[in-house]
């Protein structure tokens, strides 16, 4: 029998992945030899991999689960509840597991609190060859008689009840690996525990799923709320305090998955809020609520994006500000009132030199280099590549005019190659995409719901109509989002908070994700694609309150998950076009003088006339 067995993943990923060691406690040599621990670990792994987010194809490749066996002199079933528990375990098991560690505030022993020698567990695992970098630990205690578990610096669980102990193990991993707090209100046993109110002068829970403030403005999980803002907080406040506050009558009936603010969490009935009616952190057998699941996804690793402090840099007065080139190292600013455009290096914004129009010059000696006019009135200005050359497609909403501009080889001049007459079909949104290697664009009209696909065969003639789709009316943001090299388009309706993701093919589209109402908040004015570390993300921005957040797009376009907030840049519409205009995006800073390249989210604020750049690092 091996001491170490990989059940998920492999040794090469221990240090970079999310690595959980499952350790035996109270298994005798005979138990181990007859495969009892192997069977128990398999049950646990089956449960783990059936629980979102662990079961998702994006997440699975990041996970390692390792069985680490250690024999005990006695079976875990010899472990009895003692009150109080002795200093040292008298039960002769490998890691000293015992029940009943803590007491309720009223002094009643909490029997289910199973614990043991955390240090000894960690050291035992990390001593094994190749396991020095293991970051998470679950101990399965071979006791089928007493229900018990805990999740501090090591997660512990017994095997009682036989049908649900694996659910309990995943709940404890929620504590141990994701810093989640319990979402249930009792402290001792659920049925005879007194009602408690969280003292108002106590500092807030550090857990991401429990909060003192239940109002939306201060809510920790505000960006994940699915209920209408007027339904947050979601439960009825009661005086005196009661257990299990009812949901406000006006909202009932309510689904367990609806995210709001429900009073009663972390062993208090009043004064602390949880995100959902139910969750694995409240009832072991449930799935994680959307907030806890999102926290899990973030913690598992690769989705973790860390924003640093933002810089605000003067940028001039424009209607469009966007990055371009493959490496996002240049910025293109355009003013549709004057027709003027200006091209700058991204790193130029950090310097103090500016052209009279407010943008950093490409050349100190020739500040006009990179400036010119592409004509007034364009509402859309979107890049595409034709025969290896970067171009921009322009469209005017109210006339239907369309134009194309080729970028010269130095990427400092836009050269007109095509202009259509007025009177063409007009689009409220224009996005470019690559289908089977060929440049295409989609013109969407939010008043009719029509989305017309065109192929761009040449930069000197009208694009070729391919098909017209019906997407429904009222989408206020349309973003082209290549995922794993395939063309997708994400749309959002500000009125309903709906998000849809369509995979685009020449005959039309396949819907890969269609959210419920209020999937996202109903105040987002800007959405933009951000490719980071080989993955596709969406930047969400609300110009009314300056809030920005980052969302990961799942493989095959099957969903979008919150990753992190970006520090707010202050309110103020980033351009007067507001909805849909690309004034949010990714800018990258190649080394001007040999320093390290970094990626940032930028927001152009038309009122402040500056660019806010928040550097991001991906783990
Ligand atoms: Zn718990
Ligand atoms: Zn939860």
Short mmCIF file of C-alpha atoms and ligand atoms in Angstrom, two decimals, residues 171-172 175 181-182 184 267 281 284, ligand 1:
data_model
loop_
_atom_site.label_atom_id
_atom_site.label_comp_id
_atom_site.label_asym_id
_atom_site.label_seq_id
_atom_site.Cartn_x
_atom_site.Cartn_y
_atom_site.Cartn_z
CA UNK A 171 -18.79 22.16 3.99
CA UNK A 172 -15.66 22.03 6.17
CA UNK A 175 -14.35 26.99 5.94
CA UNK A 181 -18.39 31.25 7.62
CA UNK A 182 -21.42 29.20 8.63
CA UNK A 184 -26.77 28.94 10.02
CA UNK A 267 -24.27 31.50 14.87
CA UNK A 281 -22.62 26.62 4.51
CA UNK A 284 -24.49 20.47 4.35
ZN1 LIG B 1 -19.48 25.00 9.45
#
